[in-house]
One Martini backbone bead per residue (centre of mass of N, CA, C, O) as a GRO file, in nm:
protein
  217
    1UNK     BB    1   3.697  11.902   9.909
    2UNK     BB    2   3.588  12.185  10.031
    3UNK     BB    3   3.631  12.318   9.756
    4UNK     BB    4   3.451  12.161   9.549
    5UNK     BB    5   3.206  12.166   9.730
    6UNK     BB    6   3.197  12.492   9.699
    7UNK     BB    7   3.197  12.509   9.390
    8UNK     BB    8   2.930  12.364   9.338
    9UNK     BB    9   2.744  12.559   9.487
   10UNK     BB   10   2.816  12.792   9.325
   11UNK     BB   11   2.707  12.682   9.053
   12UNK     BB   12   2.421  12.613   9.166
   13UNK     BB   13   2.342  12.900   9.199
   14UNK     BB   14   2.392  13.022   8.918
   15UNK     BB   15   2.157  12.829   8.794
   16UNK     BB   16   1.911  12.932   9.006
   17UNK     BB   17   1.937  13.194   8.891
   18UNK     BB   18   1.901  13.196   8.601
   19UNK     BB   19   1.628  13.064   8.623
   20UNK     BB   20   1.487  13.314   8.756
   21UNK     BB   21   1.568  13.540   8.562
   22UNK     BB   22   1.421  13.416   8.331
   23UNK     BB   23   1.117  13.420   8.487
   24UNK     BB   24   1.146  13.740   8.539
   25UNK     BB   25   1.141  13.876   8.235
   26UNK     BB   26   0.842  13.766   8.178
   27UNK     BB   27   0.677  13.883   8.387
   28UNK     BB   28   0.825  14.190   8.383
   29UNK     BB   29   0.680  14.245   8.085
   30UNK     BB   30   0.368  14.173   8.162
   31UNK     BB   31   0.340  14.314   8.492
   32UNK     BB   32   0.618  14.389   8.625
   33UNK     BB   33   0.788  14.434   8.880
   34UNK     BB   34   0.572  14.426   9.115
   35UNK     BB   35   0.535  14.143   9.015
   36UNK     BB   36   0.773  14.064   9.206
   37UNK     BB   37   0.863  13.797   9.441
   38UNK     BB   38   0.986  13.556   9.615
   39UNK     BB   39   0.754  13.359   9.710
   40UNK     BB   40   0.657  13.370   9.370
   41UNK     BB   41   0.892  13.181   9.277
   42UNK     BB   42   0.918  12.951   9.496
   43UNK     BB   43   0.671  12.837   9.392
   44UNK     BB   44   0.723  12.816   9.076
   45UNK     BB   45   0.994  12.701   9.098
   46UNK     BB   46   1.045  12.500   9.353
   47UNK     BB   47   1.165  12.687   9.560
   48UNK     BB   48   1.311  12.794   9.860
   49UNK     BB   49   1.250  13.117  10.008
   50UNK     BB   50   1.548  13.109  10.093
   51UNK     BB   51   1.715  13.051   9.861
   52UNK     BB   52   1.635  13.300   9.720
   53UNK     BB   53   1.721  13.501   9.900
   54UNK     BB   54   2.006  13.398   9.936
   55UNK     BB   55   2.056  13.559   9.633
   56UNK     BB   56   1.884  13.849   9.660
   57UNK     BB   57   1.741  13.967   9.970
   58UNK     BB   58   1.558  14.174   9.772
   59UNK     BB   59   1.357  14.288   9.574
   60UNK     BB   60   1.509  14.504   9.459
   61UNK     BB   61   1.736  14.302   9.356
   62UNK     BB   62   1.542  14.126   9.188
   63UNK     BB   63   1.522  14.383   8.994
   64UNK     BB   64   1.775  14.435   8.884
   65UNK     BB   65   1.868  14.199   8.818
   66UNK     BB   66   1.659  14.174   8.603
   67UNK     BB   67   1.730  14.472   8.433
   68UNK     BB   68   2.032  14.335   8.360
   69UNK     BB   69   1.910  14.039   8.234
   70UNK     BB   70   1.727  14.236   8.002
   71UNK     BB   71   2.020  14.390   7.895
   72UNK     BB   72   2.141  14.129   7.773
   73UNK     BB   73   1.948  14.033   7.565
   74UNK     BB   74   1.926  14.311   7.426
   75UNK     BB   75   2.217  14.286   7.330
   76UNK     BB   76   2.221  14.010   7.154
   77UNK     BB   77   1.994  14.102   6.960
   78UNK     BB   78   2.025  14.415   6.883
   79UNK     BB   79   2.358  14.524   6.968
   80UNK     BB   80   2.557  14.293   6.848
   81UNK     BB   81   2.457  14.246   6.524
   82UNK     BB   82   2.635  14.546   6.478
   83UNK     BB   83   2.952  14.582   6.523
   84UNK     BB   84   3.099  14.457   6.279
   85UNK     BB   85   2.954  14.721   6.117
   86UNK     BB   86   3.010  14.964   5.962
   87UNK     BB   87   2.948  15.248   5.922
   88UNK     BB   88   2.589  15.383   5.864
   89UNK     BB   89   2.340  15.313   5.731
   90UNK     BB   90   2.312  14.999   5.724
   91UNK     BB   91   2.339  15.009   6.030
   92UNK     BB   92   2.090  15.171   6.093
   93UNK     BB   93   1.925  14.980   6.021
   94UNK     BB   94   1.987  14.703   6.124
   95UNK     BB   95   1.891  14.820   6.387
   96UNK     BB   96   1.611  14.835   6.349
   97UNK     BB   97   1.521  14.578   6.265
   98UNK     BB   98   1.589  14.443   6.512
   99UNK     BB   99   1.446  14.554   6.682
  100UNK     BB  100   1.140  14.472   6.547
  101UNK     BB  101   1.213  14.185   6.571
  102UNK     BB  102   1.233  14.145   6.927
  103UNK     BB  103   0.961  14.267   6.929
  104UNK     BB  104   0.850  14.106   6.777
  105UNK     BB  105   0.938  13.809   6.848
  106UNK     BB  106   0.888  13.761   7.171
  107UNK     BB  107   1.147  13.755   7.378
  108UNK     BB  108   0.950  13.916   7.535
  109UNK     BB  109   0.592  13.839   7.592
  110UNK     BB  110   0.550  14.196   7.662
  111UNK     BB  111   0.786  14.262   7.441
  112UNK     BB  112   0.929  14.530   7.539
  113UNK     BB  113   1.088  14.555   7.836
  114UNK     BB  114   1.164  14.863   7.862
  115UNK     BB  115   0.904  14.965   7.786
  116UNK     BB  116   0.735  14.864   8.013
  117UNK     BB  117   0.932  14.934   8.270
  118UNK     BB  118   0.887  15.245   8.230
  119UNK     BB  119   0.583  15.304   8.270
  120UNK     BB  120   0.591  15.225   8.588
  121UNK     BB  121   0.895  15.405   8.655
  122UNK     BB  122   0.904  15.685   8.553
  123UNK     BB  123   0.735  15.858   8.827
  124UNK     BB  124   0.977  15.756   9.036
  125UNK     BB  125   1.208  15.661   9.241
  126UNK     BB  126   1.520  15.503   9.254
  127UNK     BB  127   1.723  15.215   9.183
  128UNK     BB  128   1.532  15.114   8.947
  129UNK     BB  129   1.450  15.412   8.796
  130UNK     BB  130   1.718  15.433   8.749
  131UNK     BB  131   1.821  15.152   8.562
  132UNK     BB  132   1.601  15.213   8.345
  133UNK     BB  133   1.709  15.458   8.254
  134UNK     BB  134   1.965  15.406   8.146
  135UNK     BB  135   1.901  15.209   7.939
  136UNK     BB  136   1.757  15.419   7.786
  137UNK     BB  137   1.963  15.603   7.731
  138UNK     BB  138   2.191  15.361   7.619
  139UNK     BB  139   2.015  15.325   7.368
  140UNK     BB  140   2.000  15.626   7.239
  141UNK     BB  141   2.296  15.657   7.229
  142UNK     BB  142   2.334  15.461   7.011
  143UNK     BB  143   2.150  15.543   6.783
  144UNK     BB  144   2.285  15.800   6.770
  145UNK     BB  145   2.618  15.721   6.697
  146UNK     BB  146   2.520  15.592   6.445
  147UNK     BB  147   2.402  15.878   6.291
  148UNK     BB  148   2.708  16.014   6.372
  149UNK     BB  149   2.881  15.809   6.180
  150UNK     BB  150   2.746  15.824   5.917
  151UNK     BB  151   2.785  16.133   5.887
  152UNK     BB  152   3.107  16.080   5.884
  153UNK     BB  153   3.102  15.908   5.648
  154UNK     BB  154   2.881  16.034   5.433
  155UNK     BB  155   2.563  15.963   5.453
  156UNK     BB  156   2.491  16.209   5.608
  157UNK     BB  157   2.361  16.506   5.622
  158UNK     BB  158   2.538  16.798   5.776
  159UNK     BB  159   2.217  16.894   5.867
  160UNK     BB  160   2.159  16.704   6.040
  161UNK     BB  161   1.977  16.613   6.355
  162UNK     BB  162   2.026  16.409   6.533
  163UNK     BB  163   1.851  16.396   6.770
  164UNK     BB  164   1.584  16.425   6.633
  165UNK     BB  165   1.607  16.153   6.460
  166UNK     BB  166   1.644  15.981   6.736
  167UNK     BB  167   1.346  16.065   6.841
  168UNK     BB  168   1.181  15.947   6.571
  169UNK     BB  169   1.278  15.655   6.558
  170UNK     BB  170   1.214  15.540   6.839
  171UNK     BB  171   0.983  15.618   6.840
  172UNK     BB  172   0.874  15.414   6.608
  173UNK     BB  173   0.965  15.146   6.763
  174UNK     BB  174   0.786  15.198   7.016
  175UNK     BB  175   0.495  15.194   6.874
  176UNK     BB  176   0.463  14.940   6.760
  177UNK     BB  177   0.492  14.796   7.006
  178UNK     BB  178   0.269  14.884   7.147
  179UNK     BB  179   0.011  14.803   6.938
  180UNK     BB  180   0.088  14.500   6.962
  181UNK     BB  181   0.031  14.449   7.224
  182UNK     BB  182  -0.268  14.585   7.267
  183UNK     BB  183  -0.385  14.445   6.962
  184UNK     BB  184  -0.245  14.185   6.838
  185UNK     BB  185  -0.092  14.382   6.590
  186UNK     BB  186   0.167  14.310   6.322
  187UNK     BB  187   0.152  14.549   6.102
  188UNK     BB  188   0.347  14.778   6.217
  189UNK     BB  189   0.636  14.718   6.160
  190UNK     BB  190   0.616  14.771   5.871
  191UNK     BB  191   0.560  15.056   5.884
  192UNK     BB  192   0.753  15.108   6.056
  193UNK     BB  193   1.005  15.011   5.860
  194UNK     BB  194   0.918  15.265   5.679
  195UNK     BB  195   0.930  15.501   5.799
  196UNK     BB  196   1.250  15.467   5.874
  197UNK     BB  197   1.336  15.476   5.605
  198UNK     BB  198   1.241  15.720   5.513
  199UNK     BB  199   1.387  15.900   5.692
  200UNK     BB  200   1.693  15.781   5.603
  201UNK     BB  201   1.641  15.919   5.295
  202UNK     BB  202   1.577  16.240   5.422
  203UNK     BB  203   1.923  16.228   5.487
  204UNK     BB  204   2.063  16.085   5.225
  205UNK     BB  205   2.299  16.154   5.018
  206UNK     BB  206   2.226  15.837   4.919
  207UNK     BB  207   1.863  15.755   4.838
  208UNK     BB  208   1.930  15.507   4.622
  209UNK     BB  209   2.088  15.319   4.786
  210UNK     BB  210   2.154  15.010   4.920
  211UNK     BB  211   2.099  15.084   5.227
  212UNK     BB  212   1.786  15.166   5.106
  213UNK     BB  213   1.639  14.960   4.971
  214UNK     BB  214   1.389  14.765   4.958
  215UNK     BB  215   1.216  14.551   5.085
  216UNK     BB  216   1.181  14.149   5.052
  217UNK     BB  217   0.887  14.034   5.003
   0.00000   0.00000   0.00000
């Protein structure tokens, strides 16, 4: 009885984790990291700030928390749907298209959560700015190993940057993104998939491959 017992607490706190955690990343995409509080989950949400408390202990933890939620999230997105996917070019166009959908379709409601709370912690020091700064890094080398697997397979030309394409690729995905929500005109997204298509046109040994033929009207 006393396991039983003991188990289902343990169950229904971790579904009011996840509760807590699915309403923090949708503000902190929108407000920034520093306006979650104990209090104002606790409010929002219908529960005791003791119980919030007892879940997360102090805010540092319900940032890194919710960083950890919302890193899951976009693995899931944009990173889990290309693994299966042979390395190349196909995979790398696959990778930008699915980033500008995640971005483009409101996952979280204030666009790319790492792109916003980026700009918040950038000039901070901190175990919440180490940890968005990991995710932002852990995106890049990804975006570059895919880059260089393509390269690897003989679909990207041997004198490519591999960083430096990577870090044209991502500036066009994260600027499509700030424009879309700064100005509420998502017409940049096409844009930026047009950019980023060039551009690996512009490195492939075969520009005119089914991997980069024109997306379908």
């Amino acid at each position: 009885m006393t396991a039983t017992s003991t188990d289902g607490r343990i169950a229904r706190g971790n579904q009011t984790r996840q509760l807590i955690l699915k309403h923090t990343v949708r503000i902190a995409s929108v407000e920034g990291l520093g306006a979650l509080s104990l209090g104002r989950l606790a409010g929002e949400l219908e529960l005791s700030k003791s119980g919030v408390f007892a879940l997360f202990g102090s805010k540092e933890e319900l940032q890194l928390a919710t960083v950890r939620a919302a890193a899951k999230v976009y693995v899931d997105h944009v990173v889990r749907p290309v693994l299966d996917m042979p390395a190349g070019l196909a995979r790398v166009r696959r990778l930008c298209d699915g980033w500008l959908t995640y971005s483009e379709s409101r996952v979280f409601p204030g666009g790319c959560f790492f792109y916003s709370v980026s700009a918040e912690y950038d000039a901070r020091e901190g175990k919440v700015h180490d940890a968005v700064a990991r995710a932002r890094l852990d995106w890049t080398a990804f975006v570059g190993q895919n880059i260089e697997d393509a390269k690897q397979a003989g679909e990207v030309t041997a004198d490519t940057d591999v960083p430096q394409l990577t870090f044209e690729i991502v500036s066009l995905l994260e600027g499509a993104n700030a424009e879309s929500v700064l100005h509420d005109d998502f017409s940049c997204y096409a844009k930026a998939a047009k950019a980023v298509l060039n551009r690996l046109r512009a490195v492939a040994t075969d520009p005119a491959g089914p991997a980069l033929a024109p997306p379908t009207p």
